[in-house]
Protein backbone atom coordinates (compact mmCIF):
# COMPACT_ATOMS: atom_id res chain seq x y z
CA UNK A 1 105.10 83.28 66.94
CA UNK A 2 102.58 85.96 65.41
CA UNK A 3 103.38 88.66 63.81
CA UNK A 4 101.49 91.61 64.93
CA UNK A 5 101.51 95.23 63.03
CA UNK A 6 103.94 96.57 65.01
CA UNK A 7 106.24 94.41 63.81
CA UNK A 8 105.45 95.05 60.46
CA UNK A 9 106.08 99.12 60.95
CA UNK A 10 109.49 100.28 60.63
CA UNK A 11 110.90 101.64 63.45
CA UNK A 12 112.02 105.09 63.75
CA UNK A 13 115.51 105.79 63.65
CA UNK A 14 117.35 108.45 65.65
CA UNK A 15 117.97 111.10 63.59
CA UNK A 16 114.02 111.05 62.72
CA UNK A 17 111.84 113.63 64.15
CA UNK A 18 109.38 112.00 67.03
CA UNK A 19 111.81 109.19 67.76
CA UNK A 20 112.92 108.68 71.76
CA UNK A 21 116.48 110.37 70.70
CA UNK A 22 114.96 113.35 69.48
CA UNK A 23 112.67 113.59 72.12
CA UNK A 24 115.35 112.98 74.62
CA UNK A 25 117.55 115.94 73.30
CA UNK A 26 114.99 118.01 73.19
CA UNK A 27 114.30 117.41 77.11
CA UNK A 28 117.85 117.79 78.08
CA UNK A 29 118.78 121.03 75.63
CA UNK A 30 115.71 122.69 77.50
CA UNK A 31 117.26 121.79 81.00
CA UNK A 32 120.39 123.25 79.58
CA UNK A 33 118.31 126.15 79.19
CA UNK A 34 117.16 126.21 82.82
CA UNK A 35 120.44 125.31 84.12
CA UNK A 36 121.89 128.61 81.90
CA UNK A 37 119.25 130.34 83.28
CA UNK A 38 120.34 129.72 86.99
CA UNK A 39 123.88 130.18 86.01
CA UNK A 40 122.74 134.24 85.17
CA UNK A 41 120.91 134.72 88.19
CA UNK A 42 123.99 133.64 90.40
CA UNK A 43 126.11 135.81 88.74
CA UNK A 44 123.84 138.94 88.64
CA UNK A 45 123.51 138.07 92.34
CA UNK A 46 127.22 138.08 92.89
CA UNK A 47 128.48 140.35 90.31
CA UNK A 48 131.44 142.80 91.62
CA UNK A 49 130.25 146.08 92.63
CA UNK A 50 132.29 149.59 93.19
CA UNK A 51 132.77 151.87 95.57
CA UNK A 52 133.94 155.54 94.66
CA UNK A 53 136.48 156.71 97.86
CA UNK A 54 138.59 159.76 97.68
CA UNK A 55 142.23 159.13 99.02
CA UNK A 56 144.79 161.72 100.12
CA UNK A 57 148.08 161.78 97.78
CA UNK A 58 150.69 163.97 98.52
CA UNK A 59 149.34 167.84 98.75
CA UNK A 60 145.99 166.47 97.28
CA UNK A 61 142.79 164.36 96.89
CA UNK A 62 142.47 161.99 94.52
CA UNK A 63 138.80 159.79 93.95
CA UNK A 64 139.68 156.37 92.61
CA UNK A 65 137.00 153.08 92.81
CA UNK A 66 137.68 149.96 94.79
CA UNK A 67 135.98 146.49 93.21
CA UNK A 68 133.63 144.58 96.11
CA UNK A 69 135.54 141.29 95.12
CA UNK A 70 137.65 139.58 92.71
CA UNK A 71 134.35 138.75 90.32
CA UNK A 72 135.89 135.03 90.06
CA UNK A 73 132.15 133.59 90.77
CA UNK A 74 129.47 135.80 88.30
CA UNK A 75 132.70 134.98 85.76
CA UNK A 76 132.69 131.26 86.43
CA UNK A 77 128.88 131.22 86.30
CA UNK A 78 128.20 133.42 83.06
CA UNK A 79 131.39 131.46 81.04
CA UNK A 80 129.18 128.43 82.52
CA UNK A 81 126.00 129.67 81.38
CA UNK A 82 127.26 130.71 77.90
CA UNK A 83 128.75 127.72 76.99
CA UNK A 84 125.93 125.69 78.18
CA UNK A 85 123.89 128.02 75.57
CA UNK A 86 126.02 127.61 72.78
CA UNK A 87 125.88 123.48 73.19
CA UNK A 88 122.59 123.37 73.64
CA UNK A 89 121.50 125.86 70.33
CA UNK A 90 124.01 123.73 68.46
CA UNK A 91 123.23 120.12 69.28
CA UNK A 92 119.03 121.33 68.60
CA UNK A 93 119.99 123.25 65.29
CA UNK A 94 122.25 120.21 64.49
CA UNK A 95 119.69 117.65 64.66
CA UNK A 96 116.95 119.59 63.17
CA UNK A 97 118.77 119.66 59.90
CA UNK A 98 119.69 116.48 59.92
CA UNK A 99 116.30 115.27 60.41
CA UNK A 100 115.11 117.37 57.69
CA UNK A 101 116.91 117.39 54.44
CA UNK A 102 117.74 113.11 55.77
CA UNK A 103 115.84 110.55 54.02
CA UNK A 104 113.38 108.36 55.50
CA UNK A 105 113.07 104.80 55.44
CA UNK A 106 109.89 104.71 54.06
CA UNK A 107 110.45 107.23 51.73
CA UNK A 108 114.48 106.46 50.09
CA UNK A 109 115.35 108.88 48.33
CA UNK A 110 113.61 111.43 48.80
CA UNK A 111 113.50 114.32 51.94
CA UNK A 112 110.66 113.66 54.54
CA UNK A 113 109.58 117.33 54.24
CA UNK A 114 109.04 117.91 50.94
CA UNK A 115 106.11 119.62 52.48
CA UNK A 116 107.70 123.08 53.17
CA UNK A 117 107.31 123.08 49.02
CA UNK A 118 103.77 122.46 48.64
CA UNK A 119 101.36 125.14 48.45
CA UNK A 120 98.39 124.26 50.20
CA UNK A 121 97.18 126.96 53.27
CA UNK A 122 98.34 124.98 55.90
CA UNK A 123 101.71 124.19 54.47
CA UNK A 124 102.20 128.04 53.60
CA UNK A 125 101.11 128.81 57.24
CA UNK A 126 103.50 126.28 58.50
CA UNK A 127 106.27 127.46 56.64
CA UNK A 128 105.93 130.90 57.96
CA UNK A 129 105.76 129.98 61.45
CA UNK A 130 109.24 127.81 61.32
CA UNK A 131 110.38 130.66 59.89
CA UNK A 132 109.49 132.98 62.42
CA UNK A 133 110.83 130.62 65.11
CA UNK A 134 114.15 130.22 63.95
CA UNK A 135 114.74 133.75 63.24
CA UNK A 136 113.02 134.81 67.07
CA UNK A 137 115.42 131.69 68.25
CA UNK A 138 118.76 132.85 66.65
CA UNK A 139 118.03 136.23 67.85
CA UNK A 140 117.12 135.67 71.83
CA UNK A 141 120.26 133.24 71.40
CA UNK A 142 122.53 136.16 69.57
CA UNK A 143 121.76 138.93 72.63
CA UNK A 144 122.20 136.72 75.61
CA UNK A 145 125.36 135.69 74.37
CA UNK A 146 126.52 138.63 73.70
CA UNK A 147 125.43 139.86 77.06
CA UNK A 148 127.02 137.27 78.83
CA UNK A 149 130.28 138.03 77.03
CA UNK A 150 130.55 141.70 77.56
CA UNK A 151 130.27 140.13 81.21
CA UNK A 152 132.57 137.79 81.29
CA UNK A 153 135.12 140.93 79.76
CA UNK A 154 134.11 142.83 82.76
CA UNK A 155 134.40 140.41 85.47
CA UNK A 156 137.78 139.44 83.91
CA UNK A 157 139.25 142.32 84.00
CA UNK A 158 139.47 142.73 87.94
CA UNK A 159 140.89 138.85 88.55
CA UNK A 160 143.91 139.65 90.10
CA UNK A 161 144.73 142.39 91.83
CA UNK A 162 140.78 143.71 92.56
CA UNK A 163 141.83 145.38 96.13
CA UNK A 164 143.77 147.67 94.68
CA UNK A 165 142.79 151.38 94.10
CA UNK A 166 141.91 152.39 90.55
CA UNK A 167 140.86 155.40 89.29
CA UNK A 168 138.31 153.62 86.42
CA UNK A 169 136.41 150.55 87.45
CA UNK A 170 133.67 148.76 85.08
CA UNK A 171 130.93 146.73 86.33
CA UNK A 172 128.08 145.25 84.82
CA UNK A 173 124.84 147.01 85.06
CA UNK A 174 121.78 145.58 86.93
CA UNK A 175 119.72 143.37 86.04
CA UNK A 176 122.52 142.57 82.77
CA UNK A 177 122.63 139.16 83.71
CA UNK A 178 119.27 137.93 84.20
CA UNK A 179 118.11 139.76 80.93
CA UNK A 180 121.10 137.16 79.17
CA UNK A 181 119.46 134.27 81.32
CA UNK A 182 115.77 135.15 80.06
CA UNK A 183 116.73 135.84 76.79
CA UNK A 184 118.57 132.34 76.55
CA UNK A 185 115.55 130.29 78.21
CA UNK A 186 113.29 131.63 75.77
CA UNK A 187 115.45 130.69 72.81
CA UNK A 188 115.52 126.78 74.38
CA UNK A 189 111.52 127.24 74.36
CA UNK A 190 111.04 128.48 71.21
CA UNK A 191 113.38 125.88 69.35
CA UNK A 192 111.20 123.54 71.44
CA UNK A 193 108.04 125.25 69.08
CA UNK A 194 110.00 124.94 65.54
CA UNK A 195 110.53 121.16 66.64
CA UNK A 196 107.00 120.48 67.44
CA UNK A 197 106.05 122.38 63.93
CA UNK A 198 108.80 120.28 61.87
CA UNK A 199 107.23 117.49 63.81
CA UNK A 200 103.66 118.34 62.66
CA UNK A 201 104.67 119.31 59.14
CA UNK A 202 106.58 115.99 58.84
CA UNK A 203 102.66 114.01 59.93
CA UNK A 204 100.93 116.20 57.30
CA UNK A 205 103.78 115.07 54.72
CA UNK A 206 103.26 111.74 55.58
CA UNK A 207 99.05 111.60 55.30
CA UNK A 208 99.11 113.42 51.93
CA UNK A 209 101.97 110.59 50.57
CA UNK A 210 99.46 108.09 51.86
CA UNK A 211 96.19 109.41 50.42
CA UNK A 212 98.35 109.90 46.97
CA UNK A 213 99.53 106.29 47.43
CA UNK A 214 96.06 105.04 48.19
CA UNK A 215 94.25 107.15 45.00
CA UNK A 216 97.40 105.44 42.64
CA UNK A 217 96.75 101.82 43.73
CA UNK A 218 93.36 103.02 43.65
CA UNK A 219 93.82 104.01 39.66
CA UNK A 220 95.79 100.95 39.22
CA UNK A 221 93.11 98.58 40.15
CA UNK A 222 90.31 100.17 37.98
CA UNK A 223 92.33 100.22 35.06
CA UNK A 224 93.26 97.12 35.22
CA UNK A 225 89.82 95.76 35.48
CA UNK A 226 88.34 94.60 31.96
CA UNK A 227 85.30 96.99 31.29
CA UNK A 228 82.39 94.85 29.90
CA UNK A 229 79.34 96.20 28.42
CA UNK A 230 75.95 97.11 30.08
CA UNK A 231 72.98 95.08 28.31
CA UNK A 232 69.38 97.30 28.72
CA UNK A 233 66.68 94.89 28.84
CA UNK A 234 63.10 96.87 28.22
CA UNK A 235 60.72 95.59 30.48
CA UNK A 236 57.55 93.16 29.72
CA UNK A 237 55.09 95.59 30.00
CA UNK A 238 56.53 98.73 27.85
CA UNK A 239 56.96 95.87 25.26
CA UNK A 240 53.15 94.82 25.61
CA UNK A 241 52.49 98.27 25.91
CA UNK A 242 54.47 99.58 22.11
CA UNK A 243 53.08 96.39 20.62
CA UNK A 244 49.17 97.41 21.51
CA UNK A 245 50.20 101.42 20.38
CA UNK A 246 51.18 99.84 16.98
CA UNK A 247 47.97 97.88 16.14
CA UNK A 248 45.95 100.37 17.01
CA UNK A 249 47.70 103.04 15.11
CA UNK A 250 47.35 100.35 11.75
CA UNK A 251 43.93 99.93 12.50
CA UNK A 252 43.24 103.28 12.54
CA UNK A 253 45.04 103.77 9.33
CA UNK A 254 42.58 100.90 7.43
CA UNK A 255 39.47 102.86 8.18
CA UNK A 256 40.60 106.12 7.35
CA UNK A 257 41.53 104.03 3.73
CA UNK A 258 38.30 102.31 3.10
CA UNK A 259 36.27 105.69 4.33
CA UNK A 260 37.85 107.55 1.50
């Protein structure tokens, strides 16, 4: 059976970036995303509204607030969404650093990206944008969920008991909700980013350890080569030529003696 180069390439495991796992959590953290996304909009479209009614009691008038509904659904849906949020942040964020500070197979030993320490321009640039993604991620990620628990406070409150008359009722503003869904999508999308740049920053890692490792074996092969030395041979006719200078020049020398 041959043995073709593929064979010969170690195969990436799962907790390296690029490999089908990674890839695969990536795709369904981003459709928990979506699916937390949803989750908002149903509640904002069901959330519990109020209705200000004034009510006779005894000699007087009293305005209390009746809820719309119990507020059992946008509840349901935004502990839904929030929880699908928090999974899905912590199974990317999870993976991410293991796939960073783990050593490759190709590399024991040592971190596959050692490049976030080198200072080239396009390391530097790198580093800055990963930086900027995870702090843009872990702050879209921060105000949706604490959106969607201020709303899951409010719709709890009213559980049992909503037909009654109260005299203070809270309800979520509009258009609370679907800010916490948008504000969670875009933290799946931009942990998406800071995965494709760990990706790319992991490639550049690996081309500058192989252009290294190619200049060493490189060095190694010169310097093990004996160095022998360069003959210059003078060619027939300068010979013919400095041999036909020099009798002249003598000749020229024995008339100038037997003139004087």
């Amino acid at each position: 059976m041959a043995v073709t180069h593929a064979d010969l390439t170690p195969s990436r495991r799962r907790t390296d970036l690029g490999s089908k796992f990674g890839t695969t959590l990536m795709v369904v953290c981003v459709l928990c995303g979506l699916s937390s996304f949803i989750f908002c909009l149903t509640a904002e479209s069901m959330k519990s509204e109020v209705t200000w009614v004034q009510m006779a009691l005894g000699q007087g008038r009293k305005v209390v607030c009746l809820y719309s509904g119990s507020g059992r659904a946008p509840f349901v849906c935004s502990l839904a969404s929030l929880l699908l949020l928090a999974i899905a942040m912590g199974l990317e964020h999870g993976y991410l650093l293991t796939a960073i500070t783990k050593t490759s197979d190709s590399n024991p030993g040592r971190p596959p990206l050692l490049v976030w320490m080198s200072y080239s321009s396009t390391a530097k640039s790198m580093k800055w944008q990963a930086l900027l993604f995870f702090m843009s991620t872990w702050i879209c990620f921060a105000v949706g969920e604490v959106i969607l628990v201020i709303g899951i406070a409010v719709e709890s409150g009213h559980l049992h008991g909503w037909a009654r008359a109260r005299t203070d009722c809270l309800v979520m503003r509009t258009g609370l909700f679907a800010a916490a869904g948008v504000f969670g999508l875009t933290a799946m999308f931009i942990v998406c980013a800071l995965y494709l740049t760990a990706l790319q920053a992991q490639k550049l890692y690996e081309i500058e350890e192989s252009v290294r490792r190619e200049i060493v074996e490189a060095s190694n092969v010169y310097a093990s080569q004996p160095h022998e030395s360069v003959a210059v041979t003078m060619p027939q006719d300068s010979r013919s030529y400095e041999a036909d200078w020099s009798m002249q020049t003598c000749h020229d020398h024995r008339k100038a003696s037997i003139s004087a």
